[in-house]
PDB file of C-alpha atoms in Angstrom:
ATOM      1  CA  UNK A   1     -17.855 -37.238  -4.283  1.00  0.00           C
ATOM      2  CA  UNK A   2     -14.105 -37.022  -5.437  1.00  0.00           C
ATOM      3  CA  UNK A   3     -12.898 -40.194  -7.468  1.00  0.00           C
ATOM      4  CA  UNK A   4      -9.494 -40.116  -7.459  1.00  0.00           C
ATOM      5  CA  UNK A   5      -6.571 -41.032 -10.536  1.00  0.00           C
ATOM      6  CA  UNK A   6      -3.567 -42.367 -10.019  1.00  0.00           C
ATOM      7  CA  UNK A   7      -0.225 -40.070 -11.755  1.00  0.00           C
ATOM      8  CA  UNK A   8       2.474 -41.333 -14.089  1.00  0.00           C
ATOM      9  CA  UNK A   9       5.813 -39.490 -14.218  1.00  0.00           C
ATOM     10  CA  UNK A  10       7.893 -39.136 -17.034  1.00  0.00           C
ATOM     11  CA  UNK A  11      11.495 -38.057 -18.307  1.00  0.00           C
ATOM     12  CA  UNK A  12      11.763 -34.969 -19.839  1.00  0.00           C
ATOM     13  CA  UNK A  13      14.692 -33.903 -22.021  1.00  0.00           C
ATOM     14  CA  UNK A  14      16.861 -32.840 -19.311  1.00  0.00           C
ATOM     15  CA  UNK A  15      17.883 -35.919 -17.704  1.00  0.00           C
ATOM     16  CA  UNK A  16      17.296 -34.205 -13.936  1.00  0.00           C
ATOM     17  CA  UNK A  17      14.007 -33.222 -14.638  1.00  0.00           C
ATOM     18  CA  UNK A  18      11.069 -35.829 -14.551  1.00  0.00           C
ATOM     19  CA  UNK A  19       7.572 -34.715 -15.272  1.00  0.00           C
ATOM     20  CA  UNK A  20       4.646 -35.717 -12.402  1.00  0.00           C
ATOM     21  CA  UNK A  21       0.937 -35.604 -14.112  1.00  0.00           C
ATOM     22  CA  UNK A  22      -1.839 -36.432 -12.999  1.00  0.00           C
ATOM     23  CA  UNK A  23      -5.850 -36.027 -12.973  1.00  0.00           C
ATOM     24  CA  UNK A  24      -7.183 -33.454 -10.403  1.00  0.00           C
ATOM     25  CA  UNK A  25     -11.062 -32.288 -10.183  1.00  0.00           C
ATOM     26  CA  UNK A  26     -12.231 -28.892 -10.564  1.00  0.00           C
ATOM     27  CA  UNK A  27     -11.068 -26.290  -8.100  1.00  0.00           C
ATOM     28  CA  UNK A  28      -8.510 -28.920  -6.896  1.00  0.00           C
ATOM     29  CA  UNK A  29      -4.475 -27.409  -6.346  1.00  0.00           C
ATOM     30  CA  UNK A  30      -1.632 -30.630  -6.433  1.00  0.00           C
ATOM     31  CA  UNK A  31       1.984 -30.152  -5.129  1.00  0.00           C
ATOM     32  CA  UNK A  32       4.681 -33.096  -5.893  1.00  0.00           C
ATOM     33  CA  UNK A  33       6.655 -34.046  -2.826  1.00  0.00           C
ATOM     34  CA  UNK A  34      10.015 -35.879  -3.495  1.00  0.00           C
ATOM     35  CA  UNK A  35      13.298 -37.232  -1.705  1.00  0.00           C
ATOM     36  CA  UNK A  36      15.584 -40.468  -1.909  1.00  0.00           C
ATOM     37  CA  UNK A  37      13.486 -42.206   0.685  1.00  0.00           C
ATOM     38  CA  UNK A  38       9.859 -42.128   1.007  1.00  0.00           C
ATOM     39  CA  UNK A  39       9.816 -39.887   4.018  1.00  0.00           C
ATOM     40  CA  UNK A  40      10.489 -37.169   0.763  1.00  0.00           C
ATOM     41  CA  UNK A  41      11.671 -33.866   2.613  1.00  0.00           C
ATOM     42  CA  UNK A  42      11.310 -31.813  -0.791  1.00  0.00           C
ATOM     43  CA  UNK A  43       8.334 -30.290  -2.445  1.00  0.00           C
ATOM     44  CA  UNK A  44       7.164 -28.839  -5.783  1.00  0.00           C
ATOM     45  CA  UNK A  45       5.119 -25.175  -6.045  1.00  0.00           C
ATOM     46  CA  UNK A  46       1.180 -25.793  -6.101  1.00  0.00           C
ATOM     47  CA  UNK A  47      -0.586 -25.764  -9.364  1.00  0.00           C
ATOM     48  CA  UNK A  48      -4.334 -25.607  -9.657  1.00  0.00           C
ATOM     49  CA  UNK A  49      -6.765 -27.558 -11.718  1.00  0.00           C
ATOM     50  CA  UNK A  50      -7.663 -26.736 -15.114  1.00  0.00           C
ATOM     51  CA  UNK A  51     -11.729 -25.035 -15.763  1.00  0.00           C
ATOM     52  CA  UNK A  52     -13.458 -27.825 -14.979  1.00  0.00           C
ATOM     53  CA  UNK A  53     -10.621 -30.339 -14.033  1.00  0.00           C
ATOM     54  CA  UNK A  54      -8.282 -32.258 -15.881  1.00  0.00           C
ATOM     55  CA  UNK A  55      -4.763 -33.370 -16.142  1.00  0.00           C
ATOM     56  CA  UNK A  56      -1.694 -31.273 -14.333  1.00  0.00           C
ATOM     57  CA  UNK A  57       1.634 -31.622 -14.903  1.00  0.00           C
ATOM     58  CA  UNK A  58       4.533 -30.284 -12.442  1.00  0.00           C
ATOM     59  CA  UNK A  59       7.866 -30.718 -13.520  1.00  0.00           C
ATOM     60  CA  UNK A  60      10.232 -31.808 -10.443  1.00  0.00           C
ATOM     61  CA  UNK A  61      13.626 -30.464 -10.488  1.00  0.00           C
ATOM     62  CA  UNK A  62      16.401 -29.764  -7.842  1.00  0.00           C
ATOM     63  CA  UNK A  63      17.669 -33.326  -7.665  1.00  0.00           C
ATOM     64  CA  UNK A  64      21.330 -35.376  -7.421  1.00  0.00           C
ATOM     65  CA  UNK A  65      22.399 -36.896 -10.766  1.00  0.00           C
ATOM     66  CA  UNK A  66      22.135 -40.961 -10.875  1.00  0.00           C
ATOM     67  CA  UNK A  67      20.355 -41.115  -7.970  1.00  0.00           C
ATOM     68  CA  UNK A  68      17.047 -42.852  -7.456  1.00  0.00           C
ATOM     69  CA  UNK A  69      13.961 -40.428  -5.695  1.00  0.00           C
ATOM     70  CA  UNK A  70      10.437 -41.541  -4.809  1.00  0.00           C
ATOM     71  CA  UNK A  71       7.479 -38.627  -5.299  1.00  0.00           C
ATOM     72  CA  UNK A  72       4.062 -38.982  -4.372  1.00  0.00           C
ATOM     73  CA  UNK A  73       1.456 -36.512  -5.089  1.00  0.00           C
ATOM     74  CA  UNK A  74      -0.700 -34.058  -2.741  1.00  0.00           C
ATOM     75  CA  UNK A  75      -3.938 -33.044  -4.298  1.00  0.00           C
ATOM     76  CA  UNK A  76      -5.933 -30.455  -2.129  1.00  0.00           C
ATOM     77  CA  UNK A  77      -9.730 -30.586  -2.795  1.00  0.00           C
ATOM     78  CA  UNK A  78     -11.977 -27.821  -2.388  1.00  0.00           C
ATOM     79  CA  UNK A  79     -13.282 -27.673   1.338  1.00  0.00           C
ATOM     80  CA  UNK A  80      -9.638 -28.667   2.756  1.00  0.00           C
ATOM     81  CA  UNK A  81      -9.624 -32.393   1.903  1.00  0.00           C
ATOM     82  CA  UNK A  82      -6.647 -33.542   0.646  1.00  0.00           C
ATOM     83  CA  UNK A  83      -5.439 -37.121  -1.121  1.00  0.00           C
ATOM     84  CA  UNK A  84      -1.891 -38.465  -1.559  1.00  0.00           C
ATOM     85  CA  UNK A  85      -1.191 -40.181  -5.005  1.00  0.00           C
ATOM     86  CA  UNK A  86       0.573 -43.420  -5.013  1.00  0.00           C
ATOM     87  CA  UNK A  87       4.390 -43.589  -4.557  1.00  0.00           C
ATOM     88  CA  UNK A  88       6.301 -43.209  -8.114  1.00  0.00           C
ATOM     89  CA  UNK A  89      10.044 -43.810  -8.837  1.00  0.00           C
ATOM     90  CA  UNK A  90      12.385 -41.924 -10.560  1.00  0.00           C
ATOM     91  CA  UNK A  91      16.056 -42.002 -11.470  1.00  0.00           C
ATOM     92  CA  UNK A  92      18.203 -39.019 -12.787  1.00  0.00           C
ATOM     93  CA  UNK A  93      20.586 -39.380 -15.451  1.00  0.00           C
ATOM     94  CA  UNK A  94      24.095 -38.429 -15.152  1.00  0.00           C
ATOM     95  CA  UNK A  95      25.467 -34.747 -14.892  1.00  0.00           C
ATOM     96  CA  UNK A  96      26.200 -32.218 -17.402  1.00  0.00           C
ATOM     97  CA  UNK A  97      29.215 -30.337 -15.367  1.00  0.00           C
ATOM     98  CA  UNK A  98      30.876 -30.817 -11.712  1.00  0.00           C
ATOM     99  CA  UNK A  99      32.220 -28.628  -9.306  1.00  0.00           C
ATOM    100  CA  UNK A 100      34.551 -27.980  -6.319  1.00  0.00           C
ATOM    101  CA  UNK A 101      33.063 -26.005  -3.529  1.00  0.00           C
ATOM    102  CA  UNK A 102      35.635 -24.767  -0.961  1.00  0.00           C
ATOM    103  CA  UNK A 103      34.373 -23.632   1.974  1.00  0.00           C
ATOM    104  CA  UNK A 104      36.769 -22.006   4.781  1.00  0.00           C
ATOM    105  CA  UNK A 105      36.812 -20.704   8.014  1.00  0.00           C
ATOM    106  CA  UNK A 106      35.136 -18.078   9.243  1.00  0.00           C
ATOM    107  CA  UNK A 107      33.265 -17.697   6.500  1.00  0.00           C
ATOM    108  CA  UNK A 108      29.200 -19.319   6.643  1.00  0.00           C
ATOM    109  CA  UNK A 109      27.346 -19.954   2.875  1.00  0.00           C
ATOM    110  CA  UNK A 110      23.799 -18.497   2.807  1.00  0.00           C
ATOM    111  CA  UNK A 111      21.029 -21.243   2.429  1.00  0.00           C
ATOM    112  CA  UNK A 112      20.619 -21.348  -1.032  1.00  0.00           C
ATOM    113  CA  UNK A 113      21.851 -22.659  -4.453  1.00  0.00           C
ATOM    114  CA  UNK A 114      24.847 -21.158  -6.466  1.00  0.00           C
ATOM    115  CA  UNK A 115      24.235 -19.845 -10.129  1.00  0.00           C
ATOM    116  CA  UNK A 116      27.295 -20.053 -12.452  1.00  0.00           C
ATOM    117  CA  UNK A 117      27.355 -19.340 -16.222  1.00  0.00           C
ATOM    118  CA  UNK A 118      30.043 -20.418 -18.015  1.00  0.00           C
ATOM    119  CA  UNK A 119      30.961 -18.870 -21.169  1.00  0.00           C
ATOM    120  CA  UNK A 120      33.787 -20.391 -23.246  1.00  0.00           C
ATOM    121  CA  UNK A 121      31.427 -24.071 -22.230  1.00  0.00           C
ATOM    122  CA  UNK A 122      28.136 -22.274 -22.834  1.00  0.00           C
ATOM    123  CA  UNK A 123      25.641 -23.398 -20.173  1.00  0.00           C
ATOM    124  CA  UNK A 124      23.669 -22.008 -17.221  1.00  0.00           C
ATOM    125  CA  UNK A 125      24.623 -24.311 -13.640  1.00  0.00           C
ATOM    126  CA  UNK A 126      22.375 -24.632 -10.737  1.00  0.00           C
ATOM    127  CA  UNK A 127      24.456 -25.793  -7.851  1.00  0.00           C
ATOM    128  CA  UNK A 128      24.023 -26.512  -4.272  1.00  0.00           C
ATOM    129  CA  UNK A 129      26.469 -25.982  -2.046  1.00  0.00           C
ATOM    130  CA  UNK A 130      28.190 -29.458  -1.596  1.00  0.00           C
ATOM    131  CA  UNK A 131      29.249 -28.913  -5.779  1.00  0.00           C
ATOM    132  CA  UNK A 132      26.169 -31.062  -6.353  1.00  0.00           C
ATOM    133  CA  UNK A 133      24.851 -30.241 -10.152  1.00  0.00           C
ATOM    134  CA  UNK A 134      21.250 -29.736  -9.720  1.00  0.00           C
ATOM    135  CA  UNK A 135      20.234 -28.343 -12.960  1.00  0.00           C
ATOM    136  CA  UNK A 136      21.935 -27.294 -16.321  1.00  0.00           C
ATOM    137  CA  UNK A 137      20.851 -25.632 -19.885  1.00  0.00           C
ATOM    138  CA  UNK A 138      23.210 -25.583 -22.899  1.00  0.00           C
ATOM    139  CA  UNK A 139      21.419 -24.477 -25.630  1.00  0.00           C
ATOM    140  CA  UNK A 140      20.264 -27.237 -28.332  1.00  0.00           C
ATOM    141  CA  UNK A 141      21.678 -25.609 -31.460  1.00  0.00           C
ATOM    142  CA  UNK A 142      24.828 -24.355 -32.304  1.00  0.00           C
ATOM    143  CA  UNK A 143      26.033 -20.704 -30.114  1.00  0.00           C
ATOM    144  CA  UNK A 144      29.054 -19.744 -32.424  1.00  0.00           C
ATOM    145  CA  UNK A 145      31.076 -17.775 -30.535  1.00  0.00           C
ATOM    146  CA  UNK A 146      27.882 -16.587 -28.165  1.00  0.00           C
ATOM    147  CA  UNK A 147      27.413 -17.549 -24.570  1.00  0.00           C
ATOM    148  CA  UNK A 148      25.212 -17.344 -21.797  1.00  0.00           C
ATOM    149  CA  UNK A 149      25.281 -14.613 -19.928  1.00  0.00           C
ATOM    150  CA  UNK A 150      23.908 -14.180 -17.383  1.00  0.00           C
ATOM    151  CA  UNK A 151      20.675 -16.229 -16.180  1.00  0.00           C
ATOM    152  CA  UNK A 152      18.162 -15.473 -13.706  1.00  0.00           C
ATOM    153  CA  UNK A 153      14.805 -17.540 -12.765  1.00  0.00           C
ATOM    154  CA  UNK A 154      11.438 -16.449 -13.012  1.00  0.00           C
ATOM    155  CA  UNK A 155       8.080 -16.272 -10.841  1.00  0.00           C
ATOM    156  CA  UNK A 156       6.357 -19.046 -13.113  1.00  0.00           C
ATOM    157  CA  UNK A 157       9.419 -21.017 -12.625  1.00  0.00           C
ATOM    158  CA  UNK A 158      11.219 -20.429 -15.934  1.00  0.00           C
ATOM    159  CA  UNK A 159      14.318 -18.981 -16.365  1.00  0.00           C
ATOM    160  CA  UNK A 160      15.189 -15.905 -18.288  1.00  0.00           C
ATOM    161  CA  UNK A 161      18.599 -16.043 -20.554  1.00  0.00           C
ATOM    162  CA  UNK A 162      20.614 -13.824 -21.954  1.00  0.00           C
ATOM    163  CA  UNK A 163      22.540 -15.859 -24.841  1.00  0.00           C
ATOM    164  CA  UNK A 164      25.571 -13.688 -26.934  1.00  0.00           C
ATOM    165  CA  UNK A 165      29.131 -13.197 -27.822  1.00  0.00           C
ATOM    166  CA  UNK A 166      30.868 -10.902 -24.816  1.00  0.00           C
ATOM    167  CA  UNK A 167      30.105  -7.275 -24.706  1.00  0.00           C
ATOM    168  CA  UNK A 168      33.412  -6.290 -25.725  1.00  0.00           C
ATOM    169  CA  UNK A 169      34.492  -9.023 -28.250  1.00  0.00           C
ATOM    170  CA  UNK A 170      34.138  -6.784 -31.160  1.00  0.00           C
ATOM    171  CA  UNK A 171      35.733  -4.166 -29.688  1.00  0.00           C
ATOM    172  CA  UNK A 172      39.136  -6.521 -28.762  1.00  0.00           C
ATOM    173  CA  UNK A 173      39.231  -7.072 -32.674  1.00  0.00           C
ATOM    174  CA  UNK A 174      36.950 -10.534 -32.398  1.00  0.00           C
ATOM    175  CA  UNK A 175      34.626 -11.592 -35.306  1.00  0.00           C
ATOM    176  CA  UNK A 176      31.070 -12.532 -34.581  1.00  0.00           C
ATOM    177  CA  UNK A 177      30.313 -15.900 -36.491  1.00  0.00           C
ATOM    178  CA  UNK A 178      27.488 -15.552 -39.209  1.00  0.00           C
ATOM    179  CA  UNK A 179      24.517 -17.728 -37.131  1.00  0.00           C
ATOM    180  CA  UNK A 180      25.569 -16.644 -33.795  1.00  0.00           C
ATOM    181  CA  UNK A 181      22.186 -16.211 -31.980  1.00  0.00           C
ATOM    182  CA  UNK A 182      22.135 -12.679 -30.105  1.00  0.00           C
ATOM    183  CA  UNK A 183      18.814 -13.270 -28.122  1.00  0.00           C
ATOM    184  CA  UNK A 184      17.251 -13.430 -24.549  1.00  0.00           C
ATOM    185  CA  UNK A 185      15.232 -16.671 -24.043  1.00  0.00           C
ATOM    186  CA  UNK A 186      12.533 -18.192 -21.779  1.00  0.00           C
ATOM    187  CA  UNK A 187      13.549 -21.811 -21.087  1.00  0.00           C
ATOM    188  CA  UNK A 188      11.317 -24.052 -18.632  1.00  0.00           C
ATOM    189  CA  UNK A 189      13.112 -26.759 -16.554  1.00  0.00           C
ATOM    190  CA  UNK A 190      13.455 -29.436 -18.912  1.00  0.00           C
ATOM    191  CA  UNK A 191      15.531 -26.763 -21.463  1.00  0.00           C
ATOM    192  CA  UNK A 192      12.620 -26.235 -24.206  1.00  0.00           C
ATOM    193  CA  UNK A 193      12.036 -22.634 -25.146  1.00  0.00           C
ATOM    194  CA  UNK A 194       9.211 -20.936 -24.629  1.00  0.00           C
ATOM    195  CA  UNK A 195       9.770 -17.385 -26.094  1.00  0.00           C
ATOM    196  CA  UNK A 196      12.304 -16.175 -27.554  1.00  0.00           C
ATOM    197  CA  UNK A 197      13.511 -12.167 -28.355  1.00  0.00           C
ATOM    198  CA  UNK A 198      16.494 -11.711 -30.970  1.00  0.00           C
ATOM    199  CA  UNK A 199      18.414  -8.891 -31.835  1.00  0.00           C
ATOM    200  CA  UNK A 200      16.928  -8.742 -35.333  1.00  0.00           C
ATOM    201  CA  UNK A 201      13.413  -8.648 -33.776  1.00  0.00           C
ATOM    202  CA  UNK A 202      14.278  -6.111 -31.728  1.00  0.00           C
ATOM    203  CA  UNK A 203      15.540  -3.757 -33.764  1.00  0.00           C
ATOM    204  CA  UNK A 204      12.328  -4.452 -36.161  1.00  0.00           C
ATOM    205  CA  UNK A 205       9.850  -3.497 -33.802  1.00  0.00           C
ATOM    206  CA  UNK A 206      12.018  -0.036 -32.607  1.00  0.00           C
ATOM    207  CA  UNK A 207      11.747   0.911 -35.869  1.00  0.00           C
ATOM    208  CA  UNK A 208       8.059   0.054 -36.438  1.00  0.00           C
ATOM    209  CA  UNK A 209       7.225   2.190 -33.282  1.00  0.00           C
ATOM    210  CA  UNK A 210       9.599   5.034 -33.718  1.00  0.00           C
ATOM    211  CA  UNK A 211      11.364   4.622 -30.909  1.00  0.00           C
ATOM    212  CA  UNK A 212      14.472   7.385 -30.937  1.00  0.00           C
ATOM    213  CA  UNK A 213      17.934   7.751 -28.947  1.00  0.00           C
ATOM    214  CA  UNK A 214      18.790  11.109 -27.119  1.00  0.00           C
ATOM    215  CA  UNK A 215      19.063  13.173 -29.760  1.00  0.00           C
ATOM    216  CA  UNK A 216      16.393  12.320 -31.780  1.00  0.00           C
ATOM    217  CA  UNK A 217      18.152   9.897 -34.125  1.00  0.00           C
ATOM    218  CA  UNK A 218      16.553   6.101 -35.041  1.00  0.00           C
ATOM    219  CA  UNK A 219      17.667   3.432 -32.553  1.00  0.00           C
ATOM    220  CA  UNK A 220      20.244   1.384 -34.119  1.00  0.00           C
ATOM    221  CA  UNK A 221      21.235  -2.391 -32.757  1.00  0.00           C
ATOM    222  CA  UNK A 222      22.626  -4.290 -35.761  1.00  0.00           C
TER     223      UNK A 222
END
């Protein structure tokens, strides 16, 4: 015997991410379907159940700015019954950044989404291929004279980040800013930071293991 919960969703920090939890049993898997109508059309990854069951929470991303979208859970019990959740509302807040796709003759996009970083504006883009923003990061302290570059996502969803001043801004005569962060990140959907690697660290831990260049001299970063 299943009892089932009903889910709440949430706003998260980024203002095109909301946050879908909800109670699943033991052994259960849910997946968040969402769209502007509720015939949905888009879908979240599966995540299972805790040990022993408990709360799960999928954050839903990939959607228009201002724009109202219904999302209903799918819970898949053990022994392939499944349960829909009620229907839930959401609406996005308003975009970080636009942009002007032009598409011409003969050429055909791919299916897919379009990944800009831009560096003077730090920020990593997620477009799709109207110009539509679907999701942004820009970091929340100050990046000196450091950008991001590049960006790529993750299997657990994440995305990986490479924040610094240009490769060769030093070597065109540029000063890097005392506080400029020289780091790669983890950042989950909603722009909070899971792990983080800095040059500092870095260099600590080549040191602590020994770790020598070509000809046998320490490693040096900074």
């Amino acid at each position: 015997v299943y009892i089932d919960s009903t889910g709440a969703v949430a706003s998260t920090t980024n203002t095109q991410v909301a946050a879908y939890t909800i109670n699943i049993p033991d052994g259960a898997s849910v997946a968040v379907n969402f769209g502007t109508t509720t015939s949905y059309g888009l879908n979240t990854w599966s995540l299972p159940a805790p040990n022993g069951g408990g709360n799960v929470t999928l954050l839903v991303a990939g959607m228009l700015a201002k724009t109202l979208y219904h999302m209903q859970a799918l819970v898949s019990l053990p022994g392939g019954l499944t349960f829909t959740d009620v229907d839930h509302t959401f609406t996005t807040g308003a975009s970080a950044s636009t942009l002007t796709l032009d598409v011409t003759s003969p050429g055909t996009p791919q299916p897919g989404l379009e990944f800009i970083d831009r560096f003077l504006q730090p920020a990593a883009l997620v477009f799709d291929l109207s110009g539509n923003l679907l999701w942004a990061y820009t970091s929340p302290s100050s990046l000196g004279n450091a950008g991001v570059q590049p960006f790529k996502p993750l299997p657990d969803g994440n995305f990986l980040i490479n924040v610094s001043p240009d490769s060769a801004y030093t070597v065109d005569g540029g000063q890097i800013n005392p506080g400029t962060p020289i780091d790669i990140r983890e950042v989950d959907l909603t722009n909070a930071t899971v792990r983080d690697l800095d040059l500092a660290t870095l260099q600590t831990n080549l040191n602590q293991f020994g770790y020598v260049n070509a000809e046998g001299d320490p490693i040096s970063l900074v």
